[in-house]
Amino acid sequence: MAKKKDDKGTNNPGLNTPLLDELEAGPWPSFVSDLKQWSKTKPQVAQLLNQLEESYENRWNYWTGTVLNVSGYGGGVIARLSDKADKYPDLAEFHTIRIIPPPGFVYSTERLRNLADICEKHGAGILQLHGLTGDALALGFDNEGTFAAAEDLMANGWDLGGSGAALRSLQCCVGQARCEMACFDTMKTSRFLTNHYIDFLHRPEFMYKFKIKISGCANDCANAMIGSDMPIIGTWRGPMQIDHEKVAEYIEEKGVEHVIDNVITRCPTHCISLKGKELVIDDENCVRCMHCINVMHKALKPGKDQGVTICLGAKRTLKIGDTMSSVIVPFLKLETDEDFENLTDLIDRMWEFWNDNGMDHERIGEFIARVGLGTFLEGCGIEPDPRMVQSTRTSPYINFEELAPGDFEGEQTQQPKVWNREPESRESSS
Amino acid sequence: MAKKKDDKGTNNPGLNTPLLDELEAGPWPSFVSDLKQWSKTKPQVAQLLNQLEESYENRWNYWTGTVLNVSGYGGGVIARLSDKADKYPDLAEFHTIRIIPPPGFVYSTERLRNLADICEKHGAGILQLHGLTGDALALGFDNEGTFAAAEDLMANGWDLGGSGAALRSLQCCVGQARCEMACFDTMKTSRFLTNHYIDFLHRPEFMYKFKIKISGCANDCANAMIGSDMPIIGTWRGPMQIDHEKVAEYIEEKGVEHVIDNVITRCPTHCISLKGKELVIDDENCVRCMHCINVMHKALKPGKDQGVTICLGAKRTLKIGDTMSSVIVPFLKLETDEDFENLTDLIDRMWEFWNDNGMDHERIGEFIARVGLGTFLEGCGIEPDPRMVQSTRTSPYINFEELAPGDFEGEQTQQPKVWNREPESRESSS
Amino acid sequence: MSATKLAPRDQGAPDYTACLHPAMAKNYGKWVEHERIRPGVLVYTAESGDKLYTVRAGSPRTMSPTTIRKICDIADRFCDGFLRFSMRTNVEFSLTRQEDIEPLMEAIKTELGFPIGGTGASISNIAHTQGWLHCNLPATDAAGAVKAMMDDLIDEFENENFPNRVKISTSCCQINCGRHSDIAIIVQHHHAPRINHNNMQICELPKVVAICPVAAIRPSVVDGNQTVEVVDEKCMYCGACHGQCPSMEIRDADTDTLSIWVGGKGANTRSGPSLMKLAVWGLPNNPPRWPEVSDAVRTILDAYREGGKDWERVGEWIERIGWQRFFEKTGFAFTKYHIEDGPNAMWTYNRSTHVRI
Amino acid sequence: MSATKLAPRDQGAPDYTACLHPAMAKNYGKWVEHERIRPGVLVYTAESGDKLYTVRAGSPRTMSPTTIRKICDIADRFCDGFLRFSMRTNVEFSLTRQEDIEPLMEAIKTELGFPIGGTGASISNIAHTQGWLHCNLPATDAAGAVKAMMDDLIDEFENENFPNRVKISTSCCQINCGRHSDIAIIVQHHHAPRINHNNMQICELPKVVAICPVAAIRPSVVDGNQTVEVVDEKCMYCGACHGQCPSMEIRDADTDTLSIWVGGKGANTRSGPSLMKLAVWGLPNNPPRWPEVSDAVRTILDAYREGGKDWERVGEWIERIGWQRFFEKTGFAFTKYHIEDGPNAMWTYNRSTHVRI
Ligand code: SRM
Ligand code: SRM
Ligand code: SRM
Ligand code: SRM
Ligand code: SF4
Ligand code: SF4
Ligand code: SF4
Ligand code: SF4
Ligand code: SF4
Ligand code: SF4
Ligand code: SF4
Ligand code: SF4
């Protein structure tokens, strides 16, 4: 039963958190201190801390999951009921709302204050900036508060994030807003995809969750490669930009040995060599790993003809073990409207094949692991490309459709050899 | 029914091998020419060539396998019956005898002539030096000829090789007999193990075949790593030997760039650096891959404190796919009698565990793949060593015996949480 | 709520252009250079010659509106009313007036109590998960362990003293929302789930049977109720069933332990991404400050700092020196549990004679 | 034979010390240096200062006693009555008198017709298997393809013109006794085994059912006979059943094809051992000279010679330039069949953004 907001904190038992208090000491900012302070404004936070104290004491958790949906949405709320609701009535319903933040986590103070105000108004007001998927997380709403907060948020230009078997809120690095490494517009791409696919984000109808993370270059500051089903990573084609004067300066300053040890020997394809004070890069073999650029970032830069590499498949370890993202599109320009259409066209086809053929709770990486990348590509109408693999196959057993007997002219002439002798097993006499 | 040797070639149809004849042209020595010539001495070889011609014509094989054992032996003969025995009566029985060669394939002409003589006397006399496992292969004996040849061979100091679910004939590189890279006595080790385990070689009683190949150093000229269940590979501990004068000479002669490109950047652990005309090797991180020694073989040599690394598990692809050998003993001295006892003791324990717990047709690599290396080590009483793995585990799901509930004092206090609410699925109203 | 008029739906991501610092908006896509002035402070130079200073401050991620508003106050005063959060929940204050850097830093320290750092080859903020604060699955807390660890590592946040950036994460259950990191702390369970047969949801049955990766769960009937049973010998204590169905309880306050994993990396730099691997297991789940965890992390960090070459991430350092040396240098034991089992195990064995002797 | 007295059993390996060239016996374990005087000819120097010259000659492996005796004659004349065979079925003549090298080489060429070479960065003799000459399983011949290929590659045997040694092997069925090599030729089948139900050996039934890696074989009864049937959709045409039971016929003269695999390596040098990987499939099984195979091998070799750096083996070259360039440079097509399937497939995908563009 939902209680009125006004009730919160009635009969609040007061804070009793000796263990948590130990987390107030030390130089790192303490969430305990902050929440203790805040509990004076929001009495339910005292209950939260008291319950957390019990968790610390008993090394046990007291939340149970449930499902709660805002009208028109199939996700965005992580609903929790306390097992200790009798003792902590204000925790009886204590939900988190996932909110889509501005791409790149940039905020005006106006927007951020607005967020804090709304969350304070309708719930416990605790914010986590940001969750690991990339949502702004607001904790501590009861059922009514959740609904009210959602309306208020939406009235103020915010929207709910993803949860369940849906597209999840996208995450991107700061990119071109502040980083010279960025090879494309991560924020624009993030917002474009979010809005284009907002239906899939809000109403779960996939086989399972799908995460997209976007990094402006291979440094992958957005954790796309290990944290998303579909990393979109900036890159370039053709030669990188080299400022030969600055190269010479760098070598002058740091010395040849330093350059050999930190640049030459670290290139994964050994495609850099040092000729006197000049770096020579065998561009054909540069795999755009960013390392040399990172080290000599004033002298070297990504090439001018930029775009993205798209990968597919990462997830954590449940069921089949960790999957990692692997290349699905080696290079795609991402500038014109047409480029973006190419991207959504690709995503549409991949989603369709996955959702038509996947199993319940099967992420796309697991799906590919099950059906095979070859089948997946065919199903999505994507041309196989050797850059998708680290190496070709080692197993010699191949099901060649093209060479199936039906494709050969005439009848199979060779019948099984007639093996009509008893097997002999003999020993030399004596 | 076995025929008398005298019968061979009666009614020999004469050679008719237009396709095979095409293999007489060209500069590479032709086995066809050799055998055609030889068929004048051994008429059955003409039948062999004629049947082979039919294979070439029809792209079809005409041999069927069977089993034939020399008294007291359970292997060593690869017995074949021709499907075209009606047409080629001398091929009705046409077996191969596997013969253990001198380790390292060294021969005196006396021994080699002796081998040829015996094989000619009792069969078709065709020799293959050597089979890929490392046997001297003698082809073309009928049943009686097989038995007679075997006795004659043994009377002359030869012995039969392995086949079936047995230890197979060992193979080793030339090693210390002619190679300065050799870190231990490969020939002695090969002969010692062959003779020590001759019973297991001759009387198949393993789960399946077991191959041992022995290389004097990590160059692995004996193909041990990919061709044997148990590679024994020479190595050393402590620093490698460096002749600094010769290093300087080499650098002088070839130039710094050459040394960087061919030595420094090629070291798998990047443990070599160039300080002027001196090579500095971080010995702690040298993994004895032999590369730098190969390139600068006059200046660098294996270290003086030598021994072997033992691996386990390679086989080709049938059933579970290729397995590769992996380290089971990082370093073992192999000089004194005690050292050799350590080696056989280890082999005994591994064989026992494998044969007690393996399945039919399961090679030791497949067995380890099935039960896990951890279990295997425990079963054999071998201490786990981090050098056995390329990296530790990535899967977080571990069956810790030590931490099983029984090992904790007292009762399990925490019972499953009582989850006594109906799951709620709500929507905001309207 | 029934009376409320519904607000507009499906608006998507907020317009970031309205959230950009003016210098960012102006020089969007036109940055040419960056430099670290000191730990925690970067300067970015644009084609236009504009310079943007950025000060990075460590946050506890979980914050009250009071704290949020303090952050906003500072951003209003020094940063034209804009700010951002980084991927590791740090707060980034950007400003164009160099002379304001010191006062800004002063304000961050005194008004917020946030440390400044996390840039370059430092230890940045530790990524963490919900823990006992909000998730339904945790066997431990994440935020508490992070607070304790960061207290210990604050110098490493405020300075750049490692071979390369160090990313640490903690997770509160084996699901590991904390992701792969250079160093990661996760939980291990040690026996099969206990089942609350009275409470099994029939609707969940097929799902919970299906989710078990080793087919250890099978339908059964107990006291006339449709429920499931677990084949103990098969179960690998993964907890997948617990995530699917709360009546399958995998946690045990007495026996759950923590473990530390190393070498996870998402960056494509040099050798590319890699999964993290097991370093230490069996650490006690010891709130409120998990000292054994902090100690073990410190041990790894010290060895890495001493042995790593510039630009080597933790995993790359270990790859180069080999796991044997890693265990030697940290003093941790290598056990059979460190050896991978399961289907991909063979790929983790040392399939060469490459050994350090 | 019944009257014959049995010879001594279990004698084991012959005494190699009696088979060593005197200079080998004397300097056993005391060699310090080697040098290649010219392709095919090495000189080894011992601590004692002794020098041993070795001339390597290519053999066809399968030889008549006549040929063996010719070899012995030459060894008697020049090598004190000793010789050896190498791991790749070459004959090695060792001698101490430098002035005899030329006459020895002359004798090898004229009396045996064997080429001299196979040392250093050349293509040595091609390892091959029994084929139609003796095995019961082959779908092609191995010796014939080798003879044809070596005719084509004889210059590469007699010279050392590659970045590193090139090891080639051929196998006559998918079992692949020919092992992993820099370049390997193997056979592929294209439909499930046909079964000779009249001839099924009851004794073999459980074994043949058990050996199928994908459980495609199940017991069945046809015309009252105990036999097996194969589930076509599951079968991957591996032929394991055919090796176990000759009544399961996997081969088909009309549809079997050959394929070429690259990058196998057993040496622990540099990156260590590696398995070979698929380069080209669908080559016709075309006796007596398999020209399509020779052509494809030549194409790979040319690209390797041109693109490989010194000391890079074929697989290391491909690793460095990437498979994309391999396919570009050879002109072969990359198809979905080149992508690994099966349980370990994910490990072969490109799990980074490392691409050449
Ligand atoms: C809130 C958050 C942790 C945090 O404190 O930051 C989180 C919390 C939960 N995760 Fe997660 N995950 C969160 C990021 C991740 C990440 C990291 C990422 O997205 O980059 C991962 C690893 C990457 C991945 O996607 O695999 C992650 C892997 C999982 C998994 C394991 C998936 C697997 O197949 O291995 C589950 C369980 C599942 O999917 O069945 C899971 C499930 C959950 C659930 C919904 C537990 C459940 O199944 O009931 C948790 C809800 C807690 C709560 O009360 O809010 N969460 N989860 C993160 C989402 C915040 C946000 O929206 O911004
Ligand atoms: C003769 C030889 C090929 C040659 O011409 O040199 C050969 C020939 C046969 N091999 Fe082999 N193998 C030969 C070396 C190899 C090698 C290479 C090696 O030993 O270094 C391998 C790969 C490494 C390995 O051990 O896996 C090899 C992997 C196989 C396999 C596949 C094993 C797997 O699990 O993938 C089989 C089939 C089996 O074991 O079931 C097999 C089976 C066979 C059989 C016995 C066929 C059969 O099952 O009936 C062949 C007998 C042919 C005949 O008529 O003589 N042979 N076989 C080689 C042995 C000669 C010798 O004794 O010196
Ligand atoms: C602000 C932030 C992006 C954002 O949109 O929020 C960012 C910003 C920068 N990163 Fe990053 N990285 C940020 C998270 C990451 C992450 C993800 C994470 O921390 O969770 C990674 C990948 C981690 C992994 O591998 O799993 C990441 C891997 C890198 C690397 C690659 C390091 C390497 O050698 O492997 C570089 C290159 C470098 O260090 O020069 C880099 C470089 C940079 C540069 C120098 C890029 C630039 O020119 O501006 C930025 C200054 C950073 C500094 O700290 O000195 N950034 N960077 C993130 C700050 C997080 C924090 O507060 O600590
Ligand atoms: C004679 C022989 C050993 C034997 O006992 O029979 C031998 C002898 C030598 N090998 Fe080998 N290798 C012999 C087969 C092999 C094999 C196995 C094979 O060919 O089937 C390999 C491993 C193949 C693989 O990786 O799968 C092999 C990999 C090497 C290497 C490593 C090359 C690399 O960089 O990966 C070296 C080092 C080098 O080239 O300096 C080497 C080096 C040598 C040296 C230079 C060692 C020495 O100091 O004597 C010898 C002179 C060889 C030459 O040709 O210039 N040998 N060598 C074998 C000759 C075979 C032949 O007739 O062609
Ligand atoms: S991923 Fe690249 S573009 Fe994005 S912030 Fe990091 S370094 Fe800059
Ligand atoms: S970006 Fe990476 S791959 Fe390219 S040259 Fe630099 S270090 Fe080499
Ligand atoms: S393996 Fe080593 S010791 Fe043996 S022949 Fe080859 S190089 Fe010499
Ligand atoms: S032997 Fe190999 S690992 Fe050792 S220093 Fe030489 S190249 Fe490096
Ligand atoms: S790691 Fe586990 S317990 Fe922690 S938030 Fe994620 S799902 Fe919940
Ligand atoms: S803990 Fe994992 S393995 Fe055990 S029953 Fe549950 S799902 Fe299956
Ligand atoms: S490869 Fe196949 S056909 Fe050829 S010898 Fe080996 S088992 Fe026989
Ligand atoms: S060919 Fe292989 S997959 Fe097909 S039935 Fe025979 S053993 Fe099974």
Tab-separated table of N, CA and C in Angstrom, chain A residues 393-400 403 408, chain B residues 59-61 316-318, chain D residues 127-132 135-143 145 149 169-179 183-191 194 236-240 242 249-261 276 278-287 290 293:
chain	number	residue	atom	x	y	z
A	393	ARG	N	39.483	-19.390	-39.959
A	393	ARG	CA	39.158	-20.565	-39.155
A	393	ARG	C	40.313	-21.546	-39.025
A	394	THR	N	40.315	-22.305	-37.955
A	394	THR	CA	41.283	-23.399	-37.813
A	394	THR	C	40.609	-24.750	-37.993
A	395	SER	N	39.289	-24.790	-37.797
A	395	SER	CA	38.612	-26.080	-37.904
A	395	SER	C	38.340	-26.424	-39.364
A	396	PRO	N	38.755	-27.601	-39.798
A	396	PRO	CA	38.606	-27.942	-41.219
A	396	PRO	C	37.210	-28.442	-41.586
A	397	TYR	N	36.333	-28.531	-40.620
A	397	TYR	CA	35.018	-29.108	-40.901
A	397	TYR	C	34.038	-28.005	-41.231
A	398	ILE	N	33.703	-27.875	-42.479
A	398	ILE	CA	32.919	-26.744	-42.943
A	398	ILE	C	31.687	-27.241	-43.677
A	399	ASN	N	30.585	-26.627	-43.378
A	399	ASN	CA	29.366	-26.963	-44.075
A	399	ASN	C	29.192	-26.030	-45.272
A	400	PHE	N	29.757	-26.421	-46.393
A	400	PHE	CA	29.724	-25.586	-47.593
A	400	PHE	C	28.394	-25.741	-48.305
A	403	LEU	N	28.647	-26.247	-52.130
A	403	LEU	CA	29.196	-27.484	-52.664
A	403	LEU	C	28.359	-28.696	-52.283
A	408	PHE	N	25.942	-30.208	-57.757
A	408	PHE	CA	26.809	-30.828	-58.750
A	408	PHE	C	25.962	-31.442	-59.832
B	59	ARG	N	39.959	-41.119	-58.857
B	59	ARG	CA	40.046	-40.391	-57.594
B	59	ARG	C	39.426	-41.228	-56.489
B	60	TRP	N	39.826	-42.444	-56.404
B	60	TRP	CA	39.257	-43.355	-55.426
B	60	TRP	C	40.337	-44.268	-54.840
B	61	ASN	N	40.120	-44.681	-53.642
B	61	ASN	CA	41.113	-45.474	-52.932
B	61	ASN	C	40.688	-46.938	-52.895
B	316	ARG	N	45.874	-33.430	-33.562
B	316	ARG	CA	45.141	-32.805	-34.647
B	316	ARG	C	43.657	-32.770	-34.297
B	317	THR	N	42.828	-32.456	-35.186
B	317	THR	CA	41.552	-31.806	-34.962
B	317	THR	C	40.341	-32.689	-34.700
B	318	LEU	N	40.442	-33.975	-34.959
B	318	LEU	CA	39.281	-34.863	-34.816
B	318	LEU	C	38.542	-34.686	-33.502
D	127	ALA	N	56.362	-32.196	-46.371
D	127	ALA	CA	55.953	-33.362	-45.584
D	127	ALA	C	54.672	-33.915	-46.191
D	128	HIS	N	54.610	-35.230	-46.351
D	128	HIS	CA	53.353	-35.773	-46.873
D	128	HIS	C	53.024	-37.124	-46.283
D	129	THR	N	51.870	-37.600	-46.647
D	129	THR	CA	51.277	-38.759	-45.983
D	129	THR	C	51.126	-39.904	-46.979
D	130	GLN	N	50.413	-40.940	-46.601
D	130	GLN	CA	50.381	-42.161	-47.423
D	130	GLN	C	49.611	-42.026	-48.734
D	131	GLY	N	48.455	-41.394	-48.640
D	131	GLY	CA	47.641	-41.280	-49.849
D	131	GLY	C	47.184	-42.627	-50.389
D	132	TRP	N	46.917	-42.649	-51.670
D	132	TRP	CA	46.376	-43.852	-52.304
D	132	TRP	C	47.380	-44.999	-52.352
D	135	CYS	N	47.183	-45.839	-47.489
D	135	CYS	CA	46.193	-45.669	-46.421
D	135	CYS	C	44.821	-46.163	-46.868
D	136	ASN	N	43.958	-46.390	-45.889
D	136	ASN	CA	42.599	-46.832	-46.220
D	136	ASN	C	41.598	-45.682	-46.267
D	137	LEU	N	42.030	-44.489	-45.912
D	137	LEU	CA	41.083	-43.387	-45.783
D	137	LEU	C	41.214	-42.276	-46.820
D	138	PRO	N	42.234	-42.239	-47.628
D	138	PRO	CA	42.504	-41.016	-48.398
D	138	PRO	C	41.451	-40.687	-49.444
D	139	ALA	N	41.239	-39.390	-49.607
D	139	ALA	CA	40.385	-38.901	-50.676
D	139	ALA	C	41.232	-38.337	-51.803
D	140	THR	N	42.521	-38.245	-51.553
D	140	THR	CA	43.415	-37.776	-52.607
D	140	THR	C	44.770	-38.404	-52.354
D	141	ASP	N	45.712	-38.136	-53.264
D	141	ASP	CA	47.058	-38.627	-53.035
D	141	ASP	C	47.879	-37.475	-52.461
D	142	ALA	N	48.933	-37.802	-51.794
D	142	ALA	CA	49.755	-36.740	-51.236
D	142	ALA	C	51.086	-36.686	-51.978
D	143	ALA	N	51.661	-37.851	-52.231
D	143	ALA	CA	52.980	-37.896	-52.858
D	143	ALA	C	52.960	-37.253	-54.243
D	145	ALA	N	50.893	-34.876	-55.471
D	145	ALA	CA	50.789	-33.420	-55.380
D	145	ALA	C	52.123	-32.818	-54.959
D	149	MET	N	54.321	-30.166	-57.022
D	149	MET	CA	54.624	-28.874	-56.400
D	149	MET	C	56.123	-28.649	-56.343
D	169	SER	N	53.132	-28.865	-46.020
D	169	SER	CA	52.714	-30.264	-45.861
D	169	SER	C	51.459	-30.527	-46.666
D	170	THR	N	51.260	-31.778	-47.021
D	170	THR	CA	50.001	-32.172	-47.666
D	170	THR	C	49.457	-33.382	-46.919
D	171	SER	N	48.148	-33.498	-46.884
D	171	SER	CA	47.518	-34.645	-46.249
D	171	SER	C	46.465	-35.184	-47.192
D	172	CYS	N	46.177	-36.463	-47.046
D	172	CYS	CA	45.280	-37.072	-48.016
D	172	CYS	C	43.857	-37.219	-47.495
D	173	CYS	N	43.626	-36.904	-46.223
D	173	CYS	CA	42.239	-36.837	-45.747
D	173	CYS	C	42.180	-35.802	-44.635
D	174	GLN	N	40.988	-35.539	-44.130
D	174	GLN	CA	40.842	-34.476	-43.137
D	174	GLN	C	41.468	-34.814	-41.796
D	175	ILE	N	41.847	-36.040	-41.616
D	175	ILE	CA	42.544	-36.395	-40.378
D	175	ILE	C	43.849	-35.620	-40.296
D	176	ASN	N	44.461	-35.457	-41.439
D	176	ASN	CA	45.598	-34.557	-41.535
D	176	ASN	C	46.815	-35.023	-40.765
D	177	CYS	N	47.295	-36.216	-41.126
D	177	CYS	CA	48.559	-36.678	-40.564
D	177	CYS	C	49.696	-35.739	-40.935
D	178	GLY	N	49.484	-34.887	-41.922
D	178	GLY	CA	50.542	-33.975	-42.384
D	178	GLY	C	50.854	-32.850	-41.421
D	179	ARG	N	50.066	-32.687	-40.410
D	179	ARG	CA	50.348	-31.686	-39.367
D	179	ARG	C	50.213	-30.238	-39.853
D	183	ILE	N	52.305	-23.730	-44.775
D	183	ILE	CA	51.295	-23.905	-45.824
D	183	ILE	C	50.926	-25.383	-45.847
D	184	ALA	N	49.635	-25.675	-45.779
D	184	ALA	CA	49.220	-27.075	-45.747
D	184	ALA	C	48.048	-27.298	-46.689
D	185	ILE	N	48.068	-28.433	-47.344
D	185	ILE	CA	46.977	-28.779	-48.262
D	185	ILE	C	46.186	-29.922	-47.648
D	186	ILE	N	44.889	-29.730	-47.518
D	186	ILE	CA	44.056	-30.823	-46.999
D	186	ILE	C	42.783	-30.967	-47.833
D	187	VAL	N	41.990	-31.955	-47.480
D	187	VAL	CA	40.804	-32.334	-48.254
D	187	VAL	C	39.542	-31.913	-47.522
D	188	GLN	N	38.515	-31.557	-48.246
D	188	GLN	CA	37.202	-31.327	-47.629
D	188	GLN	C	36.130	-32.188	-48.283
D	189	HIS	N	35.253	-32.708	-47.464
D	189	HIS	CA	34.093	-33.445	-47.977
D	189	HIS	C	32.880	-32.541	-47.939
D	190	HIS	N	31.870	-32.894	-48.720
D	190	HIS	CA	30.746	-31.968	-48.856
D	190	HIS	C	29.375	-32.580	-48.638
D	191	HIS	N	29.340	-33.779	-48.186
D	191	HIS	CA	28.051	-34.275	-47.714
D	191	HIS	C	28.245	-35.378	-46.695
D	194	ARG	N	27.725	-41.809	-46.640
D	194	ARG	CA	26.738	-42.794	-47.096
D	194	ARG	C	27.051	-44.098	-46.371
D	236	MET	N	28.825	-32.571	-39.950
D	236	MET	CA	29.716	-31.523	-40.481
D	236	MET	C	30.770	-32.129	-41.402
D	237	TYR	N	30.515	-33.367	-41.837
D	237	TYR	CA	31.358	-34.019	-42.857
D	237	TYR	C	32.795	-34.190	-42.411
D	238	CYS	N	32.973	-34.459	-41.150
D	238	CYS	CA	34.349	-34.532	-40.662
D	238	CYS	C	35.019	-35.849	-41.012
D	239	GLY	N	34.227	-36.903	-41.169
D	239	GLY	CA	34.825	-38.178	-41.520
D	239	GLY	C	35.346	-38.989	-40.354
D	240	ALA	N	35.125	-38.529	-39.143
D	240	ALA	CA	35.595	-39.306	-37.988
D	240	ALA	C	34.982	-40.706	-38.007
D	242	HIS	N	34.130	-42.411	-40.570
D	242	HIS	CA	34.746	-43.193	-41.645
D	242	HIS	C	36.043	-43.844	-41.171
D	249	GLU	N	30.919	-44.257	-45.539
D	249	GLU	CA	31.802	-43.714	-46.580
D	249	GLU	C	31.627	-42.210	-46.691
D	250	ILE	N	32.666	-41.482	-46.362
D	250	ILE	CA	32.574	-40.020	-46.378
D	250	ILE	C	33.061	-39.445	-47.708
D	251	ARG	N	33.893	-40.189	-48.414
D	251	ARG	CA	34.520	-39.607	-49.610
D	251	ARG	C	33.581	-39.590	-50.808
D	252	ASP	N	33.844	-38.709	-51.722
D	252	ASP	CA	33.075	-38.666	-52.958
D	252	ASP	C	33.982	-38.087	-54.036
D	253	ALA	N	34.321	-38.919	-54.984
D	253	ALA	CA	35.296	-38.500	-55.995
D	253	ALA	C	34.813	-37.287	-56.767
D	254	ASP	N	33.518	-37.125	-56.860
D	254	ASP	CA	32.990	-36.013	-57.655
D	254	ASP	C	32.951	-34.702	-56.902
D	255	THR	N	32.821	-34.781	-55.590
D	255	THR	CA	32.584	-33.528	-54.869
D	255	THR	C	33.684	-33.149	-53.886
D	256	ASP	N	34.555	-34.074	-53.533
D	256	ASP	CA	35.628	-33.701	-52.608
D	256	ASP	C	36.488	-32.592	-53.219
D	257	THR	N	36.906	-31.688	-52.380
D	257	THR	CA	37.766	-30.604	-52.864
D	257	THR	C	38.984	-30.466	-51.956
D	258	LEU	N	39.921	-29.688	-52.413
D	258	LEU	CA	41.113	-29.433	-51.616
D	258	LEU	C	41.090	-27.989	-51.102
D	259	SER	N	41.773	-27.780	-50.020
D	259	SER	CA	41.873	-26.424	-49.492
D	259	SER	C	43.301	-26.183	-49.007
D	260	ILE	N	43.640	-24.912	-48.876
D	260	ILE	CA	44.994	-24.561	-48.448
D	260	ILE	C	44.922	-23.748	-47.165
D	261	TRP	N	45.758	-24.121	-46.213
D	261	TRP	CA	45.778	-23.524	-44.884
D	261	TRP	C	47.137	-22.910	-44.645
D	276	MET	N	47.340	-23.623	-38.002
D	276	MET	CA	47.159	-23.073	-39.348
D	276	MET	C	45.697	-22.690	-39.555
D	278	LEU	N	42.540	-21.231	-42.475
D	278	LEU	CA	42.068	-21.409	-43.856
D	278	LEU	C	42.432	-20.220	-44.751
D	279	ALA	N	43.005	-20.531	-45.920
D	279	ALA	CA	43.285	-19.490	-46.911
D	279	ALA	C	42.362	-19.642	-48.128
D	280	VAL	N	42.368	-20.804	-48.756
D	280	VAL	CA	41.574	-21.039	-49.977
D	280	VAL	C	40.866	-22.377	-49.890
D	281	TRP	N	39.626	-22.397	-50.325
D	281	TRP	CA	38.905	-23.677	-50.323
D	281	TRP	C	38.344	-23.935	-51.719
D	282	GLY	N	37.889	-25.151	-51.925
D	282	GLY	CA	37.186	-25.478	-53.171
D	282	GLY	C	38.081	-25.737	-54.366
D	283	LEU	N	39.362	-26.050	-54.141
D	283	LEU	CA	40.226	-26.401	-55.267
D	283	LEU	C	39.911	-27.823	-55.717
D	284	PRO	N	39.919	-28.062	-57.028
D	284	PRO	CA	39.552	-29.400	-57.500
D	284	PRO	C	40.608	-30.443	-57.124
D	285	ASN	N	40.145	-31.632	-56.899
D	285	ASN	CA	41.017	-32.770	-56.618
D	285	ASN	C	41.442	-33.333	-57.966
D	286	ASN	N	42.571	-32.862	-58.463
D	286	ASN	CA	42.869	-32.990	-59.883
D	286	ASN	C	44.174	-33.719	-60.182
D	287	PRO	N	44.174	-35.063	-60.044
D	287	PRO	CA	45.386	-35.798	-60.369
D	287	PRO	C	45.629	-35.777	-61.886
D	290	TRP	N	47.574	-31.889	-59.984
D	290	TRP	CA	46.924	-30.885	-59.146
D	290	TRP	C	47.425	-29.460	-59.431
D	293	VAL	N	46.396	-26.497	-57.219
D	293	VAL	CA	47.027	-26.429	-55.901
D	293	VAL	C	48.391	-25.755	-56.004
